[in-house]
Coordinates of C-alpha atoms in Angstrom, one line a residue:
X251 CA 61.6 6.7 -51.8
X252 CA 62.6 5.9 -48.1
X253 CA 61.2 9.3 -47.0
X254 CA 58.2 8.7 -48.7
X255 CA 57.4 5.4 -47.7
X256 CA 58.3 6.4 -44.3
X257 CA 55.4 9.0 -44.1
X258 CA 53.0 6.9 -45.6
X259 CA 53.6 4.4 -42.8
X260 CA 53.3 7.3 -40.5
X261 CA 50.1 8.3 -42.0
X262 CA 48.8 4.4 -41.4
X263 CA 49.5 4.3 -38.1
X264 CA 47.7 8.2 -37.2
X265 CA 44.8 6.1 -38.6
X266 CA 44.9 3.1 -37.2
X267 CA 45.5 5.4 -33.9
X268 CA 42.2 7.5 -34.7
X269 CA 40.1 4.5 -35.1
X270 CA 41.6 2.8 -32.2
X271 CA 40.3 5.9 -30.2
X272 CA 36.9 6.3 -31.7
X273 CA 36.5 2.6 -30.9
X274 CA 37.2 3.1 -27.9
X275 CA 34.7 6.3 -27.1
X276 CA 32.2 4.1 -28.4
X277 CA 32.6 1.8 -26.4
X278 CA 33.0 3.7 -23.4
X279 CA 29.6 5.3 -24.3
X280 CA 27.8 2.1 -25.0
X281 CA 28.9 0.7 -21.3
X282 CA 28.1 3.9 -19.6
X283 CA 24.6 3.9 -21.9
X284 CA 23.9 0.5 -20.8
X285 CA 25.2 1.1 -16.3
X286 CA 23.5 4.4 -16.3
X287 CA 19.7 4.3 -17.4
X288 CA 18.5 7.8 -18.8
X289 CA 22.2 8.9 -19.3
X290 CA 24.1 11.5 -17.7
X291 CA 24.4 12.7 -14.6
X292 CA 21.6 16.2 -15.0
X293 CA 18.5 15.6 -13.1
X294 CA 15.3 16.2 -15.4
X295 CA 13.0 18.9 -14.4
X296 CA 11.3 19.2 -11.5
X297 CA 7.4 18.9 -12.5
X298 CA 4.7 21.0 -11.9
X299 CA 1.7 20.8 -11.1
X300 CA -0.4 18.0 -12.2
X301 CA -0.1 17.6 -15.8
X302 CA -2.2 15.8 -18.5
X303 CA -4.4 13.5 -17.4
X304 CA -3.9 9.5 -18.1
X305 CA -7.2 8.1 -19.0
X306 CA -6.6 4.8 -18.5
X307 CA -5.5 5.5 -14.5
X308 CA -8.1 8.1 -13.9
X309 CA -11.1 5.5 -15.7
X310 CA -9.2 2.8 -13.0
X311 CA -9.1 5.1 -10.0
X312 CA -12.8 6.2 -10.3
X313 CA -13.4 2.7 -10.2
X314 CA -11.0 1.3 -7.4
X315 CA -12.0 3.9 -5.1
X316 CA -15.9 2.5 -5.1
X317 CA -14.6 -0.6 -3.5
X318 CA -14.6 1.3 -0.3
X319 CA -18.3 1.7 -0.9
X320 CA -18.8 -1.6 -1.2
X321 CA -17.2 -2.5 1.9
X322 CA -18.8 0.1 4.2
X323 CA -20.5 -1.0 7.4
X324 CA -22.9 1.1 9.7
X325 CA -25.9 3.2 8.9
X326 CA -24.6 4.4 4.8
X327 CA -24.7 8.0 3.8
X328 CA -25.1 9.4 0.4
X329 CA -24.9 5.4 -0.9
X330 CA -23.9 4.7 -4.0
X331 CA -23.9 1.1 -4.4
X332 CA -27.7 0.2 -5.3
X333 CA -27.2 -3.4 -3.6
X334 CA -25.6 -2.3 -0.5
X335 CA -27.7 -0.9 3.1
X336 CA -27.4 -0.3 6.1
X337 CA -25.8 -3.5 8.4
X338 CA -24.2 -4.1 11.9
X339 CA -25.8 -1.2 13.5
X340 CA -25.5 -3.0 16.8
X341 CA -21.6 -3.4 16.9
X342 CA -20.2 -2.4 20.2
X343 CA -23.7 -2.4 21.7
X344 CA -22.4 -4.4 24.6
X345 CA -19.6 -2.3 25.2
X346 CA -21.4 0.9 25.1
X347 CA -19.5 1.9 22.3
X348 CA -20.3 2.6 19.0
X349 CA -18.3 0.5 16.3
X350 CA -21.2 0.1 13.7
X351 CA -19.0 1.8 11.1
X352 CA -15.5 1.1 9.8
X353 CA -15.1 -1.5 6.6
X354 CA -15.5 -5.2 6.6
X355 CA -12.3 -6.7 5.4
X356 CA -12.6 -8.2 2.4
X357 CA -15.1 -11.4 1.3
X358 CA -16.9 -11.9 4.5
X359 CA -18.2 -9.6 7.1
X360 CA -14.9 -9.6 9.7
X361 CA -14.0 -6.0 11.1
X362 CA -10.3 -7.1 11.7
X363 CA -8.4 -3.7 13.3
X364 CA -4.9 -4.5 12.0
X365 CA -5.4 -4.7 8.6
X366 CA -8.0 -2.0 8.7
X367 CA -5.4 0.3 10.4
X368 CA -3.0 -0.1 7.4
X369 CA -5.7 0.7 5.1
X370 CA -6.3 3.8 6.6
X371 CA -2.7 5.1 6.9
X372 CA -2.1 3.5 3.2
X373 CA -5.2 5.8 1.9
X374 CA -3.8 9.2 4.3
X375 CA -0.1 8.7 2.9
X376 CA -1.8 8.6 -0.7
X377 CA -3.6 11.6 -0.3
X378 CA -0.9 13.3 1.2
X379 CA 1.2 12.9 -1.5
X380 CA -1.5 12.7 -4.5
X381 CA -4.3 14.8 -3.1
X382 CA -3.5 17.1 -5.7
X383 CA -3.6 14.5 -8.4
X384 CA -6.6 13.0 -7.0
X385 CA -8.1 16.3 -7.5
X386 CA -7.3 16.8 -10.8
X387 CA -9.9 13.7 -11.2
X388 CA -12.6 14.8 -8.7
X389 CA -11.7 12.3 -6.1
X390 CA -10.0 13.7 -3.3
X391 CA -13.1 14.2 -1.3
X392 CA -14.3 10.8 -2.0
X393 CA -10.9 9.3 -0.9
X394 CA -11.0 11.6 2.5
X395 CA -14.7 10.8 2.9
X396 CA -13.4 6.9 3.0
X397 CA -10.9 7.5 5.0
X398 CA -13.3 9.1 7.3
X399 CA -15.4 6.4 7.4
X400 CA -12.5 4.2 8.8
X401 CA -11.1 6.9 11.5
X402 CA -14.1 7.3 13.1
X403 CA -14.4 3.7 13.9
X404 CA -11.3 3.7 15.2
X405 CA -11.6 6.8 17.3
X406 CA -14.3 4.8 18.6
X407 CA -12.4 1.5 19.2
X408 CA -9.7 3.6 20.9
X409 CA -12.3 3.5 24.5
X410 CA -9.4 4.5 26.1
X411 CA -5.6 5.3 26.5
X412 CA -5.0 1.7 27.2
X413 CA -7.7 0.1 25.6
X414 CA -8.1 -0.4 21.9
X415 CA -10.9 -2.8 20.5
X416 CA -9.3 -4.4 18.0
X417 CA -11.7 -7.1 16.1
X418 CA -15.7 -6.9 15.6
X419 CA -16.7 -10.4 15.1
X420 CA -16.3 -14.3 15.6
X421 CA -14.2 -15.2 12.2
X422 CA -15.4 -19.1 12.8
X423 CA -19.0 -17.8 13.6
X424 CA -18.4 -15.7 10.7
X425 CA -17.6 -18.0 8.1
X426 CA -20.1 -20.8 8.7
X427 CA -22.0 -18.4 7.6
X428 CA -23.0 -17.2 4.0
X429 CA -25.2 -14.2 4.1
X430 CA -25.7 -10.7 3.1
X431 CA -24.0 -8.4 5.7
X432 CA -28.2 -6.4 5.8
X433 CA -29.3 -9.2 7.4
X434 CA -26.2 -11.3 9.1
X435 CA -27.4 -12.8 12.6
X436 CA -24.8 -14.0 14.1
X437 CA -23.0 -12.7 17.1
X438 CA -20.4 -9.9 17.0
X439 CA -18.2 -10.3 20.4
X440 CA -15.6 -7.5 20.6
X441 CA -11.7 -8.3 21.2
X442 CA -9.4 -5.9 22.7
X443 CA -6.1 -5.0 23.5
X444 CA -4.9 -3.7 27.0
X445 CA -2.4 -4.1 29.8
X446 CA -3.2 -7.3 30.6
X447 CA -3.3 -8.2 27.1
X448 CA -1.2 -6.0 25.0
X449 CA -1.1 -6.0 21.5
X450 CA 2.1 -3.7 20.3
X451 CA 1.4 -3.6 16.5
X452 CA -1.8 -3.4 16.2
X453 CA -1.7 -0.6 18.6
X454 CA 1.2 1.0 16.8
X455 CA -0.6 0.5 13.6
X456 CA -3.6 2.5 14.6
X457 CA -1.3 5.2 16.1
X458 CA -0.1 5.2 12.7
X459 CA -3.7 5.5 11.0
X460 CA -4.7 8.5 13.2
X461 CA -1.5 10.4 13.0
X462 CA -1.4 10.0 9.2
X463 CA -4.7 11.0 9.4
X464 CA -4.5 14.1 11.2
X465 CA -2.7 15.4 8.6
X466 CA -5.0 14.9 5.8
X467 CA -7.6 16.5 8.0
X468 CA -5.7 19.2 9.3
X469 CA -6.4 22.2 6.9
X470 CA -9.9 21.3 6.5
X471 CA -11.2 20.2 9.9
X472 CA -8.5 21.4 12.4
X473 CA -10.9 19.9 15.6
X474 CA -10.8 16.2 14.2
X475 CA -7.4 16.4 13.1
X476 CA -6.6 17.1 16.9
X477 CA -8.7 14.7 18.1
X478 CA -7.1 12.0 15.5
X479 CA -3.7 13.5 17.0
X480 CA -4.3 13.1 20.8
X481 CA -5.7 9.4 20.0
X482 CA -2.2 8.8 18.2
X483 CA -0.3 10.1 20.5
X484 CA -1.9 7.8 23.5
X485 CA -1.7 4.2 21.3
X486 CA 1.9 5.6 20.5
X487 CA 2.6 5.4 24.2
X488 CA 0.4 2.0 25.1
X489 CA 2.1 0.2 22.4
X490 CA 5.7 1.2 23.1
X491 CA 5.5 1.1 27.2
X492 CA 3.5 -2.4 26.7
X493 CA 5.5 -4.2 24.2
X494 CA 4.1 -7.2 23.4
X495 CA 2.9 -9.2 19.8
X496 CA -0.7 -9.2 19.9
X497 CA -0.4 -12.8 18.3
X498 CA 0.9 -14.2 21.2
X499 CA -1.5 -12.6 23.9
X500 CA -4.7 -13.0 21.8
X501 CA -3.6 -16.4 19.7
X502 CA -6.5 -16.9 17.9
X503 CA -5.6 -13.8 15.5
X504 CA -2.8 -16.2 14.0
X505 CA -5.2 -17.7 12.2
X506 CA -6.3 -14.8 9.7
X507 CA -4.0 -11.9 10.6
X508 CA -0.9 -13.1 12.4
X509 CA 2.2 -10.7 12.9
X510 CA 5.2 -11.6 12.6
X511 CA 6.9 -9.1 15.0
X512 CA 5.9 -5.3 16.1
X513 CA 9.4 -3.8 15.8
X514 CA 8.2 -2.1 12.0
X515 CA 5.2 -1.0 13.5
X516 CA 6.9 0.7 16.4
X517 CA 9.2 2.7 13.4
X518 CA 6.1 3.2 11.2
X519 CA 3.4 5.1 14.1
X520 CA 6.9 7.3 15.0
X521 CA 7.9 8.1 11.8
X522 CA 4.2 9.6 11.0
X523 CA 3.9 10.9 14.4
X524 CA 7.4 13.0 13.9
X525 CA 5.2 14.7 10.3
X526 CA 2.2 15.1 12.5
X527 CA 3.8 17.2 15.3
X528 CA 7.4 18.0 14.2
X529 CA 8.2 16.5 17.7
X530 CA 12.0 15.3 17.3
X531 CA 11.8 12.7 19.9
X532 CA 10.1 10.5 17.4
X533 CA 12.6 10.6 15.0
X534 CA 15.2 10.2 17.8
X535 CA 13.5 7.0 18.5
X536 CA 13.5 5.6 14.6
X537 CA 17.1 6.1 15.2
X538 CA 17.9 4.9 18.5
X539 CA 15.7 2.2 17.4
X540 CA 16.5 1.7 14.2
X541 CA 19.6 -1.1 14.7
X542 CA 17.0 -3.3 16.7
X543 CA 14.3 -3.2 14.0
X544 CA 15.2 -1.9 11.0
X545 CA 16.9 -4.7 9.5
X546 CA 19.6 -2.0 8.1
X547 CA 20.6 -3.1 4.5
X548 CA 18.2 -6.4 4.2
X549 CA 15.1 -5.2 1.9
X550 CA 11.5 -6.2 2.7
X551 CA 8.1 -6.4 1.5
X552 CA 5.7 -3.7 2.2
X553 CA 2.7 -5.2 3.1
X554 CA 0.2 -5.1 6.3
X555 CA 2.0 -7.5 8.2
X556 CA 5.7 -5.4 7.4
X557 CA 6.0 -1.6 7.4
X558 CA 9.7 -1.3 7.1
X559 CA 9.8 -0.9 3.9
X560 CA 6.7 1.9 4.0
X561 CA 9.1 3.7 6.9
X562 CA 12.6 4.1 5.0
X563 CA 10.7 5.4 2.1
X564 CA 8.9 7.5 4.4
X565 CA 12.0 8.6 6.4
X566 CA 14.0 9.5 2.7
X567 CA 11.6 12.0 2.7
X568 CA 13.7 14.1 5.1
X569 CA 17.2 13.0 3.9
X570 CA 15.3 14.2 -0.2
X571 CA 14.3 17.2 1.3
X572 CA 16.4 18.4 4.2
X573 CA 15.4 19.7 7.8
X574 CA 18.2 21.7 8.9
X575 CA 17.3 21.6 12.5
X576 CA 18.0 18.2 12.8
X577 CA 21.0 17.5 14.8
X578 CA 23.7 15.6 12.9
X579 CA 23.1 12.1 14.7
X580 CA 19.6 12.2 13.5
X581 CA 20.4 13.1 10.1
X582 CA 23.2 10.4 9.9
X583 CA 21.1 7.9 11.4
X584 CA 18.0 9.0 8.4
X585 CA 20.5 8.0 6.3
X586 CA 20.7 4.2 7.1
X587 CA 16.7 4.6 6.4
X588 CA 17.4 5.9 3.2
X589 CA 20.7 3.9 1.8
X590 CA 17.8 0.4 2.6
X591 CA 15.6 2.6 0.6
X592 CA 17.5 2.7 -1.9
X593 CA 18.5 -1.0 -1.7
X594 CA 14.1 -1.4 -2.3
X595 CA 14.5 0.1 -4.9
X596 CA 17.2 -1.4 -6.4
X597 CA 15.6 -4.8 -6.2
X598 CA 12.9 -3.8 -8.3
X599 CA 14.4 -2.9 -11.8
X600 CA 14.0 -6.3 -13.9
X601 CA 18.0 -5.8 -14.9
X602 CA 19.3 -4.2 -11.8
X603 CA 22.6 -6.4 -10.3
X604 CA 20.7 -6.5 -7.0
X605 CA 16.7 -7.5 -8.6
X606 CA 14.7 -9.9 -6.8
X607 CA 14.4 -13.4 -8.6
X608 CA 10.6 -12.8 -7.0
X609 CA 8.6 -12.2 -10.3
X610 CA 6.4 -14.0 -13.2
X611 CA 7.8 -14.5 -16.3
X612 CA 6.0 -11.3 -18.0
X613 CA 7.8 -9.4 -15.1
X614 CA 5.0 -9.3 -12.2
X615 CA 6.6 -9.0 -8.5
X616 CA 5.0 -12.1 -7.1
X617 CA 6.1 -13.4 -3.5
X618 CA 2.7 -15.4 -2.3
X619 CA 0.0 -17.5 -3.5
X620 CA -2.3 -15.7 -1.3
X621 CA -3.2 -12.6 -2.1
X622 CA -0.3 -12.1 -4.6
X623 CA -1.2 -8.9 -5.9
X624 CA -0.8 -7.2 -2.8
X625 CA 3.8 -7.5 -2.9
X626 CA 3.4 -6.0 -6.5
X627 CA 1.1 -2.8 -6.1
X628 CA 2.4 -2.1 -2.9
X629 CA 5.6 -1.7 -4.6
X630 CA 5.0 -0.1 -7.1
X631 CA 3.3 2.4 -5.0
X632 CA 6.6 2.9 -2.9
X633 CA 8.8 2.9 -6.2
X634 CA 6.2 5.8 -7.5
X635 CA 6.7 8.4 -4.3
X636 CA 10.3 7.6 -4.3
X637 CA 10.8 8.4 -8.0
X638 CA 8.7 11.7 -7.0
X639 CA 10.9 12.5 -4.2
X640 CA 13.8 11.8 -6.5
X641 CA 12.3 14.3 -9.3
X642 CA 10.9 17.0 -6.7
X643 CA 15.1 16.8 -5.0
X644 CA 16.5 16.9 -8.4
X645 CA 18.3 13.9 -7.4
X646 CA 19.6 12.2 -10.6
X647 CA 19.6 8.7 -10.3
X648 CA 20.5 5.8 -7.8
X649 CA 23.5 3.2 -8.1
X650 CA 22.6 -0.8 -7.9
X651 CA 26.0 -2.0 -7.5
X652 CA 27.8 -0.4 -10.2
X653 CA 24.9 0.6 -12.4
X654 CA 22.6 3.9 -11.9
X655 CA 18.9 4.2 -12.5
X656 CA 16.9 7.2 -13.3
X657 CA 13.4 8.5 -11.4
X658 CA 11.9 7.3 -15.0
X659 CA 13.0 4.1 -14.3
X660 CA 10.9 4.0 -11.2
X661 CA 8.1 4.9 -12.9
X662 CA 8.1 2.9 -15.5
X663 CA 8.7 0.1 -13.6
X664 CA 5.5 1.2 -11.6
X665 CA 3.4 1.5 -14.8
X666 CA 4.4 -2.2 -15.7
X667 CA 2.8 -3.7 -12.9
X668 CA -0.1 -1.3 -12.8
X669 CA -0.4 -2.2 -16.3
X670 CA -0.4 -5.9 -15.7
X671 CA -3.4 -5.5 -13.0
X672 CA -5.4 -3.4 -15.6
X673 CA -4.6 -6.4 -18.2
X674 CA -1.9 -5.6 -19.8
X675 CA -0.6 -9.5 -18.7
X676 CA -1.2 -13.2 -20.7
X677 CA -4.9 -13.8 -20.0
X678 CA -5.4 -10.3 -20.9
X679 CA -8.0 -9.9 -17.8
X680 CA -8.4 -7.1 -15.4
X681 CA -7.6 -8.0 -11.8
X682 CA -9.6 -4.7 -10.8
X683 CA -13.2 -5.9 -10.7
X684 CA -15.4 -3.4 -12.8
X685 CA -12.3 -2.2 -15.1
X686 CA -12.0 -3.2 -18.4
X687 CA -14.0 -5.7 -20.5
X688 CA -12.8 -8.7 -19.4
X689 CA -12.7 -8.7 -15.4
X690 CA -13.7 -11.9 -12.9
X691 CA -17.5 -12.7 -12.5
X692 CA -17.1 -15.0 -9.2
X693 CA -15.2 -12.6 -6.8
X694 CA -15.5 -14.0 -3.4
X695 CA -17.5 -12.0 -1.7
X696 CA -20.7 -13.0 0.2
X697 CA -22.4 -9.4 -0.4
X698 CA -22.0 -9.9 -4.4
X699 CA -22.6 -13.2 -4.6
X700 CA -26.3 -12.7 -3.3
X701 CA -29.6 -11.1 -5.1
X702 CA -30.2 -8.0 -2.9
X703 CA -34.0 -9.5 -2.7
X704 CA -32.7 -12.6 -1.9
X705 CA -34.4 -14.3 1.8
X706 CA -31.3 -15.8 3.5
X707 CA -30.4 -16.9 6.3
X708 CA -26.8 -18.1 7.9
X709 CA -26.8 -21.1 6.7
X710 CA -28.9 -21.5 3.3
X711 CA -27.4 -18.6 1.6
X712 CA -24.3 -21.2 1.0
X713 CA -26.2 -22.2 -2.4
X714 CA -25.2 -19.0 -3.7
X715 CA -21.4 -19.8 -3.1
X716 CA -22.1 -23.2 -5.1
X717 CA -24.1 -21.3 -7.8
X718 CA -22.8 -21.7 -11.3
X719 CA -24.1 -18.4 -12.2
X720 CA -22.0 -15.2 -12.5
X721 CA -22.2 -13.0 -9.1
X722 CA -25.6 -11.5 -9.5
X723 CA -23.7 -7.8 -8.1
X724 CA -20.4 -6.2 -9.2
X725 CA -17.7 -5.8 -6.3
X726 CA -17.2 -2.4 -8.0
X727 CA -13.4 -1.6 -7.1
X728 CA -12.1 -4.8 -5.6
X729 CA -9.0 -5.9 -6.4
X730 CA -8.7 -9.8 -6.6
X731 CA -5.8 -11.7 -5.4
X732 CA -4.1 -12.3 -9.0
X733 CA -2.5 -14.9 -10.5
X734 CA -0.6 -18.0 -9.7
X735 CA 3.3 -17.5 -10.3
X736 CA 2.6 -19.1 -13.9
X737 CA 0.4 -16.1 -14.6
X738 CA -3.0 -18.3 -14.2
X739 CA -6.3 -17.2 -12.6
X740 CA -9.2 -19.3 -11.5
X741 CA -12.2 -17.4 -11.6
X742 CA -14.3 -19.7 -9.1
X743 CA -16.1 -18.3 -6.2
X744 CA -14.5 -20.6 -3.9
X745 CA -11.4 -19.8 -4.3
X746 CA -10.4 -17.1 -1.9
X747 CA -6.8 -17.4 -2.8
X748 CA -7.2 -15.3 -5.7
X749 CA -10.5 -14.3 -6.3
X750 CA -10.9 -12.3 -2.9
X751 CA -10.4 -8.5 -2.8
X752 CA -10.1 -6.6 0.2
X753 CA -9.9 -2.9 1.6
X754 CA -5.8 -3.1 2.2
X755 CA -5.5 -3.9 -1.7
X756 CA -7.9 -1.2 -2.4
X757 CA -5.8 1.3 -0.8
X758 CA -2.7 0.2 -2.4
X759 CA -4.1 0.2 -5.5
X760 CA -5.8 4.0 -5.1
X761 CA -2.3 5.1 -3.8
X762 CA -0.6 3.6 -6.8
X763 CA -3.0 5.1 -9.5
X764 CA -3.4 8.4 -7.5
X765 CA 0.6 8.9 -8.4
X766 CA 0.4 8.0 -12.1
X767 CA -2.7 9.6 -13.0
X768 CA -1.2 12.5 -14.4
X769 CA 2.1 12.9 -15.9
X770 CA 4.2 14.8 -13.4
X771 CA 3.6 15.2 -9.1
X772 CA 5.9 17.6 -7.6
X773 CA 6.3 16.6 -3.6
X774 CA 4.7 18.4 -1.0
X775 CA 5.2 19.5 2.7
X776 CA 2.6 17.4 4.5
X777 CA 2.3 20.6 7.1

């Protein structure tokens, strides 16, 4: 009886022992399940070329990329916006310079050179990495034809080494006014940028336009790419060897496009010089640079007034892919671009230890009333490449403090807030004008606000900016501000905190599509 009862008490406690375990590997699986997003620690496949096609993203990247269209200034080519002609043939005129073309920059009929730099370098690092997507939909030559449109100007503005015009127009002169930009009269002075009064990032900015630039050009017209190159190069040097915030020297450019500092866009113009002519110095000045205006560890907004997040994405793209004849200082110092990178990143998964606090309560990056799409998209555009990179690298996943995300996570978190500007949000509206059944009707915009027969002049054509009527003409492509931080939108003509679209948000928005459009991207050498 002893013996017996003895191995039956055995026999309990082998149980109790089995369960005990098998409680315990389930638990261990559920916390590692829950810290590590995807599972495992296998990197999926590297994808091919441009897979099935997402209708919904194609359909909204036909439509973005017309926004461009709309925005064009100069003597049009091949137009395809019936309510749009030619306008500001005479800008530069009293330079001797030719600066008729370009883009206006959003609602009125500004050419503003900051922001109109970014757009252009935005729309380059897009096709650089999506060309092939953008392909896949027939709109790679549209997007370089755009870009085009921009870089000329600016090779234009550029009048020489040390001299960059910078702004096309009186912005008070400018908006007093409420007119179609076929038959604006006001005057257009120029503003410029030289030795006596430097302006560092917008300088740096444009070096960054044309470098980018010259690589999208480079294998199909090798002459302009060179020429975008040797302009590069030159505003490289003014901006670095005259260092000095174009806000301060030129004040009255704080009240539409201030900067707040020139450091990023002294790291930005050298990162994308370094991919334009595989000249190390550049990179040896991101690094030697790097602890004065990185901000090392302290994530930032990419938008056009900040680059720094742009640049560490950028600059992963070496530490992803290797360049073995890097010496080991550079590489250790790409690193520190990378690891803040990473730290982006981080701060954009909804559950991550480290996300920003910075969002609507349907999960929408917001950071500013004015203009609030513009923190979201550009995000997501960053969080897109970098989940490529990850993918192309077979790079697994990413820790947040303890818990590891996977390239899907990325892109999912992309889709969200691409989704939420195609309406996927609480008022169930697209925030890209033209997309969609239910988009906003009073856009801010003085071109589609007005009749295209319409006979106004400066001053009278303010009744159509009163009008109760829907915009008589579609801003085909723009993308609005967006919502309030409680997910509201006022669809009123006059207000230009949210209802304006403008070219910098167009090019955010074609990057960001151009990277989801088809189900897989495998990165690229820019060369």
């Amino acid at each position: 009886m002893g013996a017996e009862k003895r191995s039956r008490g055995y026999c309990g406690w082998f149980l109790v022992l089995v369960i005990l375990a098998v409680v315990a590997v389930a638990i261990f699986l559920a916390v590692k399940k829950k810290s590590d997003h995807g599972g495992g620690d296998q990197a999926a496949p590297v994808p091919g070329p441009p897979g099935a096609i997402q209708k919904n993203y194609a359909d909204a990247l036909k439509i973005a990329m017309q926004f461009f269209d709309v925005q064009k200034s100069g003597k049009l080519e091949d137009n395809t916006i019936s309510w749009r002609g030619d306008s500001a043939l005479q800008d530069g005129n009293q330079a001797d310079i030719d600066l008729s073309k370009g883009m206006f920059d959003a609602g009125d009929h500004m050419k503003f050179g900051f922001p109109m730099a970014y757009t252009a370098t935005v729309l380059s690092w897009a096709i650089l990495e999506y060309g092939d997507q953008m392909n896949a939909v027939n709109r790679l030559e549209t997007a370089r034809g755009s870009l085009k449109w921009i870089t000329d100007y600016l090779v234009n503005a550029h009048a020489s080494d040390n001299v960059l015009y910078i702004q096309v127009g009186d912005p008070d002169l400018d908006h007093n006014c409420w007119d179609r930009p076929e038959t604006m009269t006001e005057k257009r002075p120029l503003t410029q940028v030289n030795t006596s009064t430097p302006g560092t990032e917008v300088a740096a900015e444009t070096a960054a336009a044309m470098a980018s630039a010259s690589l999208v050009f480079k294998t199909v017209d090798s002459t302009y790419s060179s020429t975008l190159l040797k302009h590069a190069e030159q505003l490289f040097t003014f901006a670095d060897k005259h260092q000095a915030s174009y806000s301060l020297s030129i004040p009255e450019v704080q009240t539409y496009y201030n900067s707040t500092g020139y450091g990023d866009e002294l790291l930005w113009a050298a990162s994308w010089l370094y991919h334009a002519t595989g000249d190390q110095s550049y990179l040896e000045y991101v690094v030697q640079n790097g602890n004065k205006y990185a901000k090392f560890g302290s994530p930032t907004w990419f938008c056009w007034d900040n680059k720094l997040a742009g640049t560490q994405v950028l600059l992963s793209r070496l530490s992803f892919f290797g360049a073995n004849d890097l010496s080991s200082s550079i590489k250790s110092g790409l690193q520190n671009y990378r690891k803040t990178a990473e730290a982006v990143m981080c701060g954009l998964f909804p559950k991550s230890p480290t996300a920003t606090t910075s969002r609507t309560d349907s999960g929408l990056i917001w950071v500013s009333e004015w203009n609030s799409l513009q923190h979201p998209v550009a995000s997501a555009f960053l969080a897109t490449i970098y989940s490529d990179y990850m993918l192309t690298s077979q790079t697994a996943k990413i820790s947040c403090s303890g818990q590891t995300y996977r390239p899907s996570d990325l892109r999912k978190f992309a889709q969200s807030q691409a989704n939420y500007v195609l309406g996927d949000n609480p008022i169930q509206m697209s925030y890209l004008v033209g997309y969609g059944d239910k988009y906003p009707q009073y856009v801010h915009h003085r071109g589609a606000s007005i009749p295209g027969n319409a006979k106004t002049n400066c001053r009278d054509g303010f009744k159509w900016l009163d009008a109760t009527d829907p915009n008589p003409n579609v801003a085909m492509g723009g993308l609005v501000g967006g919502p309030f931080l409680n997910e509201t939108y006022i669809d009123s003509r006059n207000n230009s905190m949210q209802g304006e679209p403008s070219t910098y948000n167009s090019a955010l928005i074609v990057g960001l599509l151009s990277g989801l459009v088809t189900t897989s991207s495998v990165v690229k050498s820019f060369t």
